[in-house]
mmCIF file of C-alpha atoms and ligand atoms in Angstrom:
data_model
loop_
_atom_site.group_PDB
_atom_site.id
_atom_site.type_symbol
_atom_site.label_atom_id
_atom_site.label_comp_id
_atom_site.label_asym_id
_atom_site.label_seq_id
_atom_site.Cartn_x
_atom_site.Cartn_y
_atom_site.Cartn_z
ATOM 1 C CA UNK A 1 118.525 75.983 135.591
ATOM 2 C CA UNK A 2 120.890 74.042 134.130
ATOM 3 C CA UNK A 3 121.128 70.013 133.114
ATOM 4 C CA UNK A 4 121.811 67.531 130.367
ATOM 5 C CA UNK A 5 117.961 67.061 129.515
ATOM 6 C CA UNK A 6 115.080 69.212 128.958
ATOM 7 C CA UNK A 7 112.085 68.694 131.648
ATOM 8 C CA UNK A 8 110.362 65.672 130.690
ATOM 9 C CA UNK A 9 106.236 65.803 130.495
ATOM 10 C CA UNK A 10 106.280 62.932 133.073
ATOM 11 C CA UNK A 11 108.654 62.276 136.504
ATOM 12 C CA UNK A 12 108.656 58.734 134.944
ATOM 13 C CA UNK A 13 108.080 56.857 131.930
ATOM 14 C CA UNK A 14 108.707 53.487 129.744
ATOM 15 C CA UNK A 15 111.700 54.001 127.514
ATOM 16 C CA UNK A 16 111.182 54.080 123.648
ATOM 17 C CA UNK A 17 112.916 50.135 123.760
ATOM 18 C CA UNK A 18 109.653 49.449 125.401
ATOM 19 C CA UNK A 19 110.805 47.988 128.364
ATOM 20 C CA UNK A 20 113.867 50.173 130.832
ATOM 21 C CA UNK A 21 112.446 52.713 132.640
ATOM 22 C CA UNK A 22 113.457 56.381 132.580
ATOM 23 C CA UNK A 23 113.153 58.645 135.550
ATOM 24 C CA UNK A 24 113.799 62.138 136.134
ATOM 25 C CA UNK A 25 116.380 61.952 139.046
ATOM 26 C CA UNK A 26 114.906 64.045 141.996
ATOM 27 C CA UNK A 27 118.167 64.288 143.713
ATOM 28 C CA UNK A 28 119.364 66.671 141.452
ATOM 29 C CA UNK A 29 116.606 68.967 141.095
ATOM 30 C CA UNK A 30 116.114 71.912 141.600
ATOM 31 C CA UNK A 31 119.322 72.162 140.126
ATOM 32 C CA UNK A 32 119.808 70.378 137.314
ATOM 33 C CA UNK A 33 117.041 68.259 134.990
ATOM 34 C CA UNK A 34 118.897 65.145 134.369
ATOM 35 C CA UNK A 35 116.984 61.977 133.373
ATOM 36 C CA UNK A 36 118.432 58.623 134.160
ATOM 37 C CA UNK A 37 118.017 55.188 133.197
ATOM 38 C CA UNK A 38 117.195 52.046 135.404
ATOM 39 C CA UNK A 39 117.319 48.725 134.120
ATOM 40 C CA UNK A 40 117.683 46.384 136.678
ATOM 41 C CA UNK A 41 115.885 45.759 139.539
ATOM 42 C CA UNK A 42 118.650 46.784 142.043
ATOM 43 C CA UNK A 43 118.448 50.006 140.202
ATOM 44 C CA UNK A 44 114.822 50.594 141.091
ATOM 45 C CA UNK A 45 115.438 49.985 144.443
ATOM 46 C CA UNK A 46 118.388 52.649 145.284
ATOM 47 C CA UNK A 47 116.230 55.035 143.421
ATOM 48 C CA UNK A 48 113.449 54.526 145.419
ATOM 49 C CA UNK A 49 115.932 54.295 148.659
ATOM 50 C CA UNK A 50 117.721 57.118 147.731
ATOM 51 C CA UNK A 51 114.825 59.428 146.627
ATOM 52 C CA UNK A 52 115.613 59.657 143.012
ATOM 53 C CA UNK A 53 111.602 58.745 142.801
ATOM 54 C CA UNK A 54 109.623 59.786 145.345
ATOM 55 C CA UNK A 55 106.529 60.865 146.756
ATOM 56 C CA UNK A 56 103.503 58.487 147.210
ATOM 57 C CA UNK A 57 101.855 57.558 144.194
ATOM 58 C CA UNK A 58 105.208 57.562 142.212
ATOM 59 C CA UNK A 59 106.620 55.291 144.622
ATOM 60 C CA UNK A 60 103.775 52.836 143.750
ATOM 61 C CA UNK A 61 104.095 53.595 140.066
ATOM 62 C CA UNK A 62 107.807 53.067 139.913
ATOM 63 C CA UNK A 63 107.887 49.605 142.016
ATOM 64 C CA UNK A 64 105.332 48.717 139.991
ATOM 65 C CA UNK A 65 107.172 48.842 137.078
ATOM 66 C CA UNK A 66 110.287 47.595 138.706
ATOM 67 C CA UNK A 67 108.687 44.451 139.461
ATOM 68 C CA UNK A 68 108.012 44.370 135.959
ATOM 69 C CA UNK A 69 111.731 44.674 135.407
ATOM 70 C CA UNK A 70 112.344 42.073 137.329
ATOM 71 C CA UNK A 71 110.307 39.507 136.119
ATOM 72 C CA UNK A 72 112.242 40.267 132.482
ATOM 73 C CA UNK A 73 115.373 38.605 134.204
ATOM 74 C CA UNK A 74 114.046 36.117 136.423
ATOM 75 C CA UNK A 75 109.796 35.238 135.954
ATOM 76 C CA UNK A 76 109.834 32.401 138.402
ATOM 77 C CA UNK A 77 107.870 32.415 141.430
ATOM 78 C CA UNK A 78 110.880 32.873 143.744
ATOM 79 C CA UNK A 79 112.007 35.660 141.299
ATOM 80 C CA UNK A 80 108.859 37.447 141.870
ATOM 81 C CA UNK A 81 109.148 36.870 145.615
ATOM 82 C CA UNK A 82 112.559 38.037 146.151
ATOM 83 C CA UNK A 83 111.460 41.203 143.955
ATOM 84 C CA UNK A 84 108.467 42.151 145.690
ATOM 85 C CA UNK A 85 110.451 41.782 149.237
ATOM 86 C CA UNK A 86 113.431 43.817 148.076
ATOM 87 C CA UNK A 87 110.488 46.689 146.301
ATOM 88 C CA UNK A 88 108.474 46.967 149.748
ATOM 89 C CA UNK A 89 111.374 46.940 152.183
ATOM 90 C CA UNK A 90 113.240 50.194 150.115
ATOM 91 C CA UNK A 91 111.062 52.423 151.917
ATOM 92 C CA UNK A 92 108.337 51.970 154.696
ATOM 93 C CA UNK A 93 105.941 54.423 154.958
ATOM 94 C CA UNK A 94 103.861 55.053 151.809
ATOM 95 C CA UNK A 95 101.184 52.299 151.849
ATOM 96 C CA UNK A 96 101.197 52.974 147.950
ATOM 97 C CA UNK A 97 104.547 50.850 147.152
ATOM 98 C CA UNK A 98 103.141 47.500 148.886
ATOM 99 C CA UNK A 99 100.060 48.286 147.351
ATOM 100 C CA UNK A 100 101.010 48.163 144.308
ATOM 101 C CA UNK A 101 103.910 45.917 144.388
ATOM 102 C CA UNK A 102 100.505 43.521 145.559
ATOM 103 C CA UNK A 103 98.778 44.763 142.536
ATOM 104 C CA UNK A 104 101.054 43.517 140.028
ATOM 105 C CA UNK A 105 102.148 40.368 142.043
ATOM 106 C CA UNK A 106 98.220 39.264 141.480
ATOM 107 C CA UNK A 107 98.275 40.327 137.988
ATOM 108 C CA UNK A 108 101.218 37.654 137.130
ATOM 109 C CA UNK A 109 100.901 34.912 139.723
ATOM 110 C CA UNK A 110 98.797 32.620 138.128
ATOM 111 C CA UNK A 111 100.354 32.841 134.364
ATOM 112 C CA UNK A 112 103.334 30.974 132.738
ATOM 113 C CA UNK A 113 106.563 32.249 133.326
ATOM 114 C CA UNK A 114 106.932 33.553 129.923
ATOM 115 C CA UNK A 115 103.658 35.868 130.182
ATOM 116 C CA UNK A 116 104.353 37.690 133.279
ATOM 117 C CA UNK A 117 106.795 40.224 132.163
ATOM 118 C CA UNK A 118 104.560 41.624 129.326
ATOM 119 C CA UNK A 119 101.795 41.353 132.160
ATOM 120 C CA UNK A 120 103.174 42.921 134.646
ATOM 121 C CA UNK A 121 103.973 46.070 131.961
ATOM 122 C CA UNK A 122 100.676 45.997 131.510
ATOM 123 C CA UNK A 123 99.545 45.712 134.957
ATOM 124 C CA UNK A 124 102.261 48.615 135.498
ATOM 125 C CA UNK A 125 101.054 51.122 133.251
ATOM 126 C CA UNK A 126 97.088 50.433 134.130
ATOM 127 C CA UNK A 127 97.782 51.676 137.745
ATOM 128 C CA UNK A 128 99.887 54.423 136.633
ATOM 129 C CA UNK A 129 96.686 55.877 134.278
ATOM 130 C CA UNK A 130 94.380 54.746 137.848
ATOM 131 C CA UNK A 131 96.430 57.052 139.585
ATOM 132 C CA UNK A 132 96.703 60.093 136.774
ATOM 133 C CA UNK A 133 93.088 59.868 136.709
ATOM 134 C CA UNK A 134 92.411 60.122 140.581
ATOM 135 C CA UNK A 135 95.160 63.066 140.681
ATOM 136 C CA UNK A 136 93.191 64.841 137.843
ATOM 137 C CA UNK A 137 89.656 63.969 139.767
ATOM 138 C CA UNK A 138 91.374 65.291 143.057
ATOM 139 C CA UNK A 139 92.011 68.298 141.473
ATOM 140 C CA UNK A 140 88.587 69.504 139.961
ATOM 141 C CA UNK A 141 87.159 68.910 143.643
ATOM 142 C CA UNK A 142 89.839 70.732 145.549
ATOM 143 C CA UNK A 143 88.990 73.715 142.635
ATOM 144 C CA UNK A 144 85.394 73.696 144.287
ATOM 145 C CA UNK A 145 86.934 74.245 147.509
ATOM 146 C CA UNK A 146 88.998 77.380 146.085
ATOM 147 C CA UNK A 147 86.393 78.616 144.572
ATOM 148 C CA UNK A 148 84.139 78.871 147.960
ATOM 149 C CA UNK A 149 87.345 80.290 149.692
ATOM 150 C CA UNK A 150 87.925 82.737 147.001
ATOM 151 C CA UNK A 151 84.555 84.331 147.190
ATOM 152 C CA UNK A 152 85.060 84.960 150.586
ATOM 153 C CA UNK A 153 88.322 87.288 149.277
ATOM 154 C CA UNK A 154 88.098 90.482 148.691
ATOM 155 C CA UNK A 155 88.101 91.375 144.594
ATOM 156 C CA UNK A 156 91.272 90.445 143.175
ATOM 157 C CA UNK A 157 92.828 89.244 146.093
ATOM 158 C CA UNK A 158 94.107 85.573 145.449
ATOM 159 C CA UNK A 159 93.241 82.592 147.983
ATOM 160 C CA UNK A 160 96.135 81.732 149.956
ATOM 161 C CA UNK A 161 97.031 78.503 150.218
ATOM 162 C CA UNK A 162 99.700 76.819 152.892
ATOM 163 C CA UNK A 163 101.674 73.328 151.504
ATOM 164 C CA UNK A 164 104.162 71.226 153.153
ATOM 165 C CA UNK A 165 106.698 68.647 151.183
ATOM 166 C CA UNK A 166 106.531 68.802 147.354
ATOM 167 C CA UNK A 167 102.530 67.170 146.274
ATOM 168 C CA UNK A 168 102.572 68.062 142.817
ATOM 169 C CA UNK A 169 103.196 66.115 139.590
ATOM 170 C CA UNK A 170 107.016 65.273 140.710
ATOM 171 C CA UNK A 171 105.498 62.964 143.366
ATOM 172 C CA UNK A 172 102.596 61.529 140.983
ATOM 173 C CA UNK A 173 102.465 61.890 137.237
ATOM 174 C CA UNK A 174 100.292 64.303 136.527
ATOM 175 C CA UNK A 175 98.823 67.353 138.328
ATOM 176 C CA UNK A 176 99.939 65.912 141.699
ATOM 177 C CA UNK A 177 97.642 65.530 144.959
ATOM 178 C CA UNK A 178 97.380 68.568 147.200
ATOM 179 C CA UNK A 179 98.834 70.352 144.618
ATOM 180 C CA UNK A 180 96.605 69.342 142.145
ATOM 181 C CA UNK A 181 93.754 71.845 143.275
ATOM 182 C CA UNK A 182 96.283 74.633 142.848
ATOM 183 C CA UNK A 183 96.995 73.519 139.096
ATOM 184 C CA UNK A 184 93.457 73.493 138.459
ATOM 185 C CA UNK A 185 92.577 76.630 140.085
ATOM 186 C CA UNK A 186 95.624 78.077 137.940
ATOM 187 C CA UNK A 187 93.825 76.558 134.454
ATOM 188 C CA UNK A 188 90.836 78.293 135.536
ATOM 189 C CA UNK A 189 92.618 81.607 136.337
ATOM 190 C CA UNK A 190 91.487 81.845 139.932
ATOM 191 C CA UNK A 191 93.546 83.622 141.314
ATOM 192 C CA UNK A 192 95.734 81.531 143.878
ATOM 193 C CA UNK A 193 98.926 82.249 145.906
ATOM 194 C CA UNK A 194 100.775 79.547 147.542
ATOM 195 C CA UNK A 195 102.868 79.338 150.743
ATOM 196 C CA UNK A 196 105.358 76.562 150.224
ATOM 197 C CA UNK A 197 106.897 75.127 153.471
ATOM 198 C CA UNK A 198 110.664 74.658 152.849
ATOM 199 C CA UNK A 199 110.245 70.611 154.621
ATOM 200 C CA UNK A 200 113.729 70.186 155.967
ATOM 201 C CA UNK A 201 115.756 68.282 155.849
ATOM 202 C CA UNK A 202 114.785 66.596 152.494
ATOM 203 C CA UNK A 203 114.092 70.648 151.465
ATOM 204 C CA UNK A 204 110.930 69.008 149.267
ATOM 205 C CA UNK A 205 109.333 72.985 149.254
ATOM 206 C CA UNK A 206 112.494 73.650 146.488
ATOM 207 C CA UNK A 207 111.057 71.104 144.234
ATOM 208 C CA UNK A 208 107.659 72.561 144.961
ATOM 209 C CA UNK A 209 108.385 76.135 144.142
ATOM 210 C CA UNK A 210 110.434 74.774 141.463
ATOM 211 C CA UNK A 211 107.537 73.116 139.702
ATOM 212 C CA UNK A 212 104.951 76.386 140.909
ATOM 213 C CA UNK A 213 107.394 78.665 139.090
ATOM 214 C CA UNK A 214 107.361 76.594 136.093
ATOM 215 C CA UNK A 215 103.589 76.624 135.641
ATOM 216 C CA UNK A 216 103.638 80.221 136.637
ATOM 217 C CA UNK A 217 101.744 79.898 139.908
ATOM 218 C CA UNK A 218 102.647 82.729 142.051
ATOM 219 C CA UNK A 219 104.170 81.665 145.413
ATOM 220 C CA UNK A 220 106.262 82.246 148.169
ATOM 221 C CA UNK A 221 108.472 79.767 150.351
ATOM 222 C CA UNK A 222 108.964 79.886 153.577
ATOM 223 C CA UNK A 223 111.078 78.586 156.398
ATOM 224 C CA UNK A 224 108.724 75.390 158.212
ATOM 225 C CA UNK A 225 109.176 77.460 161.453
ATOM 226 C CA UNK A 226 107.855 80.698 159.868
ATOM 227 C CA UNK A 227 104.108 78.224 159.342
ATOM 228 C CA UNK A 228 102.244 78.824 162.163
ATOM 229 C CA UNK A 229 103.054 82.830 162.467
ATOM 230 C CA UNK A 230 101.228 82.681 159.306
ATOM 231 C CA UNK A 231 98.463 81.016 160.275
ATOM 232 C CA UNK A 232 97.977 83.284 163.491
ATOM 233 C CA UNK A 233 98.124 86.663 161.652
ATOM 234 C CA UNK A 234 95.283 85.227 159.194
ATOM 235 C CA UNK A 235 97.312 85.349 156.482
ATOM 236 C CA UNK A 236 96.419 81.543 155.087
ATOM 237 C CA UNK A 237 93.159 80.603 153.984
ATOM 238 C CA UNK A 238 93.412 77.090 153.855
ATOM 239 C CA UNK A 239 96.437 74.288 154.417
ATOM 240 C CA UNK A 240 96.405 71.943 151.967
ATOM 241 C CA UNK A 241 98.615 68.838 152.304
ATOM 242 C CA UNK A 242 99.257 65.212 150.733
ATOM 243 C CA UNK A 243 99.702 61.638 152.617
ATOM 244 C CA UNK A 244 101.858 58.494 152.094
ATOM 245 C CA UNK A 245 99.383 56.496 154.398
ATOM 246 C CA UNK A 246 95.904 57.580 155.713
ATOM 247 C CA UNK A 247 93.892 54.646 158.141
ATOM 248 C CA UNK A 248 90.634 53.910 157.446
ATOM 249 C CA UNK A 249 90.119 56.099 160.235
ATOM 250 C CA UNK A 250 91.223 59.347 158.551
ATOM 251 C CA UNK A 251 94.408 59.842 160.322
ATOM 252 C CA UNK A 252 97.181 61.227 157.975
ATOM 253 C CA UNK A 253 100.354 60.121 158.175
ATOM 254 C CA UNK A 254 102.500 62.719 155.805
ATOM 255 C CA UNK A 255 105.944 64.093 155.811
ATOM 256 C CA UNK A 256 107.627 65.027 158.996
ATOM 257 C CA UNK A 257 106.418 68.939 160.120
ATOM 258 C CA UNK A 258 102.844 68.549 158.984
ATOM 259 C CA UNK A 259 101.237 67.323 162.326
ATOM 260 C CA UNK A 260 102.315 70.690 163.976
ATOM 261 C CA UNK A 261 100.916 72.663 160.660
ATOM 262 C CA UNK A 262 97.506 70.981 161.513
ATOM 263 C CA UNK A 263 97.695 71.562 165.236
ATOM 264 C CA UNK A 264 98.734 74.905 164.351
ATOM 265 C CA UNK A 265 95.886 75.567 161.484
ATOM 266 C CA UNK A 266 93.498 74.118 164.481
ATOM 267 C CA UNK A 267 94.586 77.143 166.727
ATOM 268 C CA UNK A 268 94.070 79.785 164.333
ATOM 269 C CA UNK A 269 90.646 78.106 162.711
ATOM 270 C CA UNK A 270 92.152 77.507 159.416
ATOM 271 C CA UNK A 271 90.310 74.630 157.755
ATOM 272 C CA UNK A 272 93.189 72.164 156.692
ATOM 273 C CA UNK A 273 92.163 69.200 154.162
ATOM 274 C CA UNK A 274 94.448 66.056 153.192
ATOM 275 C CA UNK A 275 94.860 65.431 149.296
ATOM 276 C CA UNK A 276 94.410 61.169 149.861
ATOM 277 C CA UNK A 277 94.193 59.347 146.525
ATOM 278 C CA UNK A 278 92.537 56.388 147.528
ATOM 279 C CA UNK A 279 95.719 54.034 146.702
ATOM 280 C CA UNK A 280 96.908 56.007 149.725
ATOM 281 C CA UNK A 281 94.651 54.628 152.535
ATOM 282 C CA UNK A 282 95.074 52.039 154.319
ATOM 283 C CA UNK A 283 92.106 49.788 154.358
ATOM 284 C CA UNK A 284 93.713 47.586 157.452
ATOM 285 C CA UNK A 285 94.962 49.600 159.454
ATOM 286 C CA UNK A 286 92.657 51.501 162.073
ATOM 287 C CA UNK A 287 95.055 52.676 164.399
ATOM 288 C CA UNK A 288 97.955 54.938 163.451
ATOM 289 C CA UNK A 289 99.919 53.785 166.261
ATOM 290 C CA UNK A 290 100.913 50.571 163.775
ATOM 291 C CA UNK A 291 101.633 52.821 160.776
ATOM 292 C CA UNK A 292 106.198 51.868 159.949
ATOM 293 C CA UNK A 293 107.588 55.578 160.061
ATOM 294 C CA UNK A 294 110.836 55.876 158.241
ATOM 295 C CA UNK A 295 113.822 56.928 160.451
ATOM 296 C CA UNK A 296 116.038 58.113 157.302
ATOM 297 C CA UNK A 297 119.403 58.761 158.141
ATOM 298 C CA UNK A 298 121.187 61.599 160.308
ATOM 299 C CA UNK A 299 123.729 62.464 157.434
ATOM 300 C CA UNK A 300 120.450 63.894 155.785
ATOM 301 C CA UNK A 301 120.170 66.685 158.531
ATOM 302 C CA UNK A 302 124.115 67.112 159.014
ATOM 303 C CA UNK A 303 124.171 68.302 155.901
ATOM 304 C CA UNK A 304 123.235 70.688 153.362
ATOM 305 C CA UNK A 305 123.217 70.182 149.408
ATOM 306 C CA UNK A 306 123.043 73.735 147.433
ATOM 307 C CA UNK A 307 124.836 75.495 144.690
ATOM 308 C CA UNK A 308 128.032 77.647 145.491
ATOM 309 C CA UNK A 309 128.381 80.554 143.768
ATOM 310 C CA UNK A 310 130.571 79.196 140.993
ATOM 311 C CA UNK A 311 127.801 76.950 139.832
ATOM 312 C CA UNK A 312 129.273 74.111 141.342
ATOM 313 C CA UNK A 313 126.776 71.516 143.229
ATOM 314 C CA UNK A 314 128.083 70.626 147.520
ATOM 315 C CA UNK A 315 127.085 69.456 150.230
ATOM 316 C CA UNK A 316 127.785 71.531 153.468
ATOM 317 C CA UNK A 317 127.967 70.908 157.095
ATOM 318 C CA UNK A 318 125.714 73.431 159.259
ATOM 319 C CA UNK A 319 127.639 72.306 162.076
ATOM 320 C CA UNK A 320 129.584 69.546 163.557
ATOM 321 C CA UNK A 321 129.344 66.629 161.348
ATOM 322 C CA UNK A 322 129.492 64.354 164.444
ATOM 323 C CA UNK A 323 126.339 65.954 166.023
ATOM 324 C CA UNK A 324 124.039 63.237 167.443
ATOM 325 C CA UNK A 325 120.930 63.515 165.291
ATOM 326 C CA UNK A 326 117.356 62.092 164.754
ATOM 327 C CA UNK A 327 115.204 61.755 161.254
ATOM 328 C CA UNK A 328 112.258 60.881 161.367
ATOM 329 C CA UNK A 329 110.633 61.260 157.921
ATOM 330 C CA UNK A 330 106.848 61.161 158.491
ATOM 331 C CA UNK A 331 104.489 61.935 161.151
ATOM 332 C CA UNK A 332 100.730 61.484 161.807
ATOM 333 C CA UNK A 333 97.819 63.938 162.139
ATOM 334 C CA UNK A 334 95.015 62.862 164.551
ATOM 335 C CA UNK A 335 91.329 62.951 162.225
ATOM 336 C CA UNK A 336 90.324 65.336 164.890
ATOM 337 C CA UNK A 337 92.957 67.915 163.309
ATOM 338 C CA UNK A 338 91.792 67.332 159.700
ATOM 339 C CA UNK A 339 88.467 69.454 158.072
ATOM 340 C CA UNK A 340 88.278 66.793 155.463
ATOM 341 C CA UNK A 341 89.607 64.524 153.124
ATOM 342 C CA UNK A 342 90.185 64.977 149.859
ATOM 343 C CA UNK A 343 89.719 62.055 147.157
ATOM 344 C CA UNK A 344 89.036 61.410 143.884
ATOM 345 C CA UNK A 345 85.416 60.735 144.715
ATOM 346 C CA UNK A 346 84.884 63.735 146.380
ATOM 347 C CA UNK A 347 85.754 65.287 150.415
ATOM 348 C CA UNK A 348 84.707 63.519 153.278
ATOM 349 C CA UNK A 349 85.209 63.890 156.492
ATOM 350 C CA UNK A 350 88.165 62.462 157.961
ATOM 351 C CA UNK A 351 86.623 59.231 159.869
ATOM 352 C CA UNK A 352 85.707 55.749 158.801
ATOM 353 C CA UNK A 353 82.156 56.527 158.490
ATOM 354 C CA UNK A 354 83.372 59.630 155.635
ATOM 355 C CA UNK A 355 85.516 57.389 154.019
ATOM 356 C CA UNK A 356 83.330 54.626 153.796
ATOM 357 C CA UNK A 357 80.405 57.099 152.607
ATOM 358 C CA UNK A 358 82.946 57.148 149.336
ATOM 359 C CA UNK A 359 84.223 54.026 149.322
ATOM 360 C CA UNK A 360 81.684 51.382 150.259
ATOM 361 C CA UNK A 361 83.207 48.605 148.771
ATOM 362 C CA UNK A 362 85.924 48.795 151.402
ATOM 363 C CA UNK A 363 82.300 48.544 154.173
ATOM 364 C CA UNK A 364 83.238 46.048 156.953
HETATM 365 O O1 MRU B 1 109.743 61.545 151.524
HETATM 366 P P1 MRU B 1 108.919 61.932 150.328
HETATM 367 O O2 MRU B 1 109.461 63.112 149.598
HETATM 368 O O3 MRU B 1 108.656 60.754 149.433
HETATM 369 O O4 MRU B 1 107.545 62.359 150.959
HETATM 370 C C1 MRU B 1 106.502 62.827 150.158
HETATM 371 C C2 MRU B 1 105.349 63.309 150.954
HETATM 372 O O5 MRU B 1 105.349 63.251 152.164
HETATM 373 C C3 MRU B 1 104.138 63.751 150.219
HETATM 374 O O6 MRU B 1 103.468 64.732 150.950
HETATM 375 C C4 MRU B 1 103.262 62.527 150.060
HETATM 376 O O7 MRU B 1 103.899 61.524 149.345
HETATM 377 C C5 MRU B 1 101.917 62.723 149.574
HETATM 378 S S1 MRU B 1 101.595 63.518 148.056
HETATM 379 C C6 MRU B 1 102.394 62.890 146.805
#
């Protein structure tokens, strides 16, 4: 591992001038650790285009705080406007960034100019704890479900868990969401082994065995293909995977690759659970038909970024850089597909009548 700066505690955080933001720059890992520094608002949004933040929550967190940023150099109501348009239009799918781009827009729109920079901050950093807290309460539930699968295992023998994209504290703050089980199960020294789907073409499994191997959680990745021959030899116990948008029907939209995981965990009677903070669900939408998928673009599957062998950092071409090519970046799971959901209040099943069982403010 190289890199100009050791790992930071947090993926993000509020420089010591109180006010940039500092980031740890995701298209570089797992290569290098190298921290960078937004300031602007148009820096916010090509990090959050280009996937130097990413992953659900985070993308809340950091447009959050980038409307924050924004409001230091222009507070006025078209200000804010233009912001929160330019925030929620970087990337589609993750219900969390218009969320809480709406979040902070509330906070602010009724105060003076002058006060909604230091409220926003503040507005900023109290969904950033909401969303620590829900990771950590995600967490010590998903450790009850290891701990049922692990006394089904014979003595010694660790439960093996399946993952797709990277759900751990890179895409959060803290913990992470379907990884966040995992970490607790590791604090608690149950013994847990994880399967880490490499998710082409973004290749999000290297950042999750990246941050596995740093916490010292034995794992193993594997090719997405390689999934379901898993799954049929019995040699998962349970799939565990994240969302970026869950109706209030329990269908789970999540990176591209996990609907056939589910379809094939549903084959080999595998129970497979969704890690869904609630900032993740969408309380308006009921079918997934409407949910935006991202098409991200073809130059993302034409080529490959790795390390050569002398040290230097390149893109290659697998093949002919002209190839006509698709991208989608997300794709939905059916409810029928998903054992259960898992939230910081506790698993439900994955239907409006589970999630409302947690959740009855959100009632119709
Ligand atoms: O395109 P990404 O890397 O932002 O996608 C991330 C995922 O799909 C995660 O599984 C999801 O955000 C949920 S958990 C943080």
């Amino acid at each position: 591992l190289t890199g100009a700066s050791p790992i930071p505690a947090r993926p993000l955080r509020v420089a010591e001038d109180g006010w940039s933001l500092e980031i740890l720059d995701q298209t570089r890992l797992p290569h290098e650790v190298v921290v960078v520094r937004l300031t602007t608002l148009d820096d916010v949004v090509e990090a959050i285009a280009v996937m130097r933040v990413r992953g659900a929550p985070l993308l809340g967190i950091t447009a959050a705080y980038g409307l924050a940023l924004a409001l230091r150099a222009d507070p006025s109501d078209h200000g804010l406007r233009r912001a929160a348009k330019a925030l929620v239009a970087a990337r589609p799918t993750a219900v969390n960034l218009p969320r809480a781009v709406e979040v902070v827009s509330a906070a602010v729109a009724d105060l003076p100019s002058d006060a909604r920079a230091a409220a926003a901050y503040a507005a900023a950093g109290a969904l950033a704890e909401e969303e620590v807290t829900a990771c950590r309460a995600i967490g010590d539930h998903g450790l009850r479900l290891l701990l049922e699968l692990a006394a089904g295992r014979p003595p010694g023998q660790p439960v093996r868990v399946l993952t797709h994209c990277n759900t751990g504290w890179l895409a959060t703050l803290e913990y992470g969401t379907a990884l966040a089980p995992v970490y607790r199960a590791a604090e608690e020294n149950v013994p847990v082994h994880v399967w880490v789907d490499e998710t082409r073409p973004r290749n999000q499994g290297w950042l999750t065995a990246w941050e596995l191997h740093a916490r010292g959680v034995p794992h193993t990745l594997i090719p997405d293909s390689a999934a379901a021959h898993l799954l049929q030899r019995g040699e998962v116990d349970v799939v565990l995977v994240g969302t970026d948008r869950t109706t209030r029907r329990g269908d789970v939209c999540n990176k591209i690759g996990t609907y056939p995981l589910a379809l094939a965990a549903r084959a080999a009677r595998v129970p497979f659970y969704a890690a869904v903070p609630s900032s993740s669900v969408d309380w308006s939408r009921r079918s997934w038909r409407r949910i935006p998928i991202e098409e991200r673009s073809p130059a993302e599957v034409r080529r490959v970024r790795g390390r050569l062998e002398d040290g230097m950092i390149a893109d290659v071409h697998p093949g002919r850089p002209e190839t006509e090519v698709r991208n989608p970046a997300f794709d939905v799971t059916p409810a029928r597909l998903v054992t259960g959901l898992l939230t910081e209040r506790g698993v439900c099943a994955a239907s409006a009548a589970g999630l409302e069982g947690l959740f009855p403010e959100r009632r119709r």
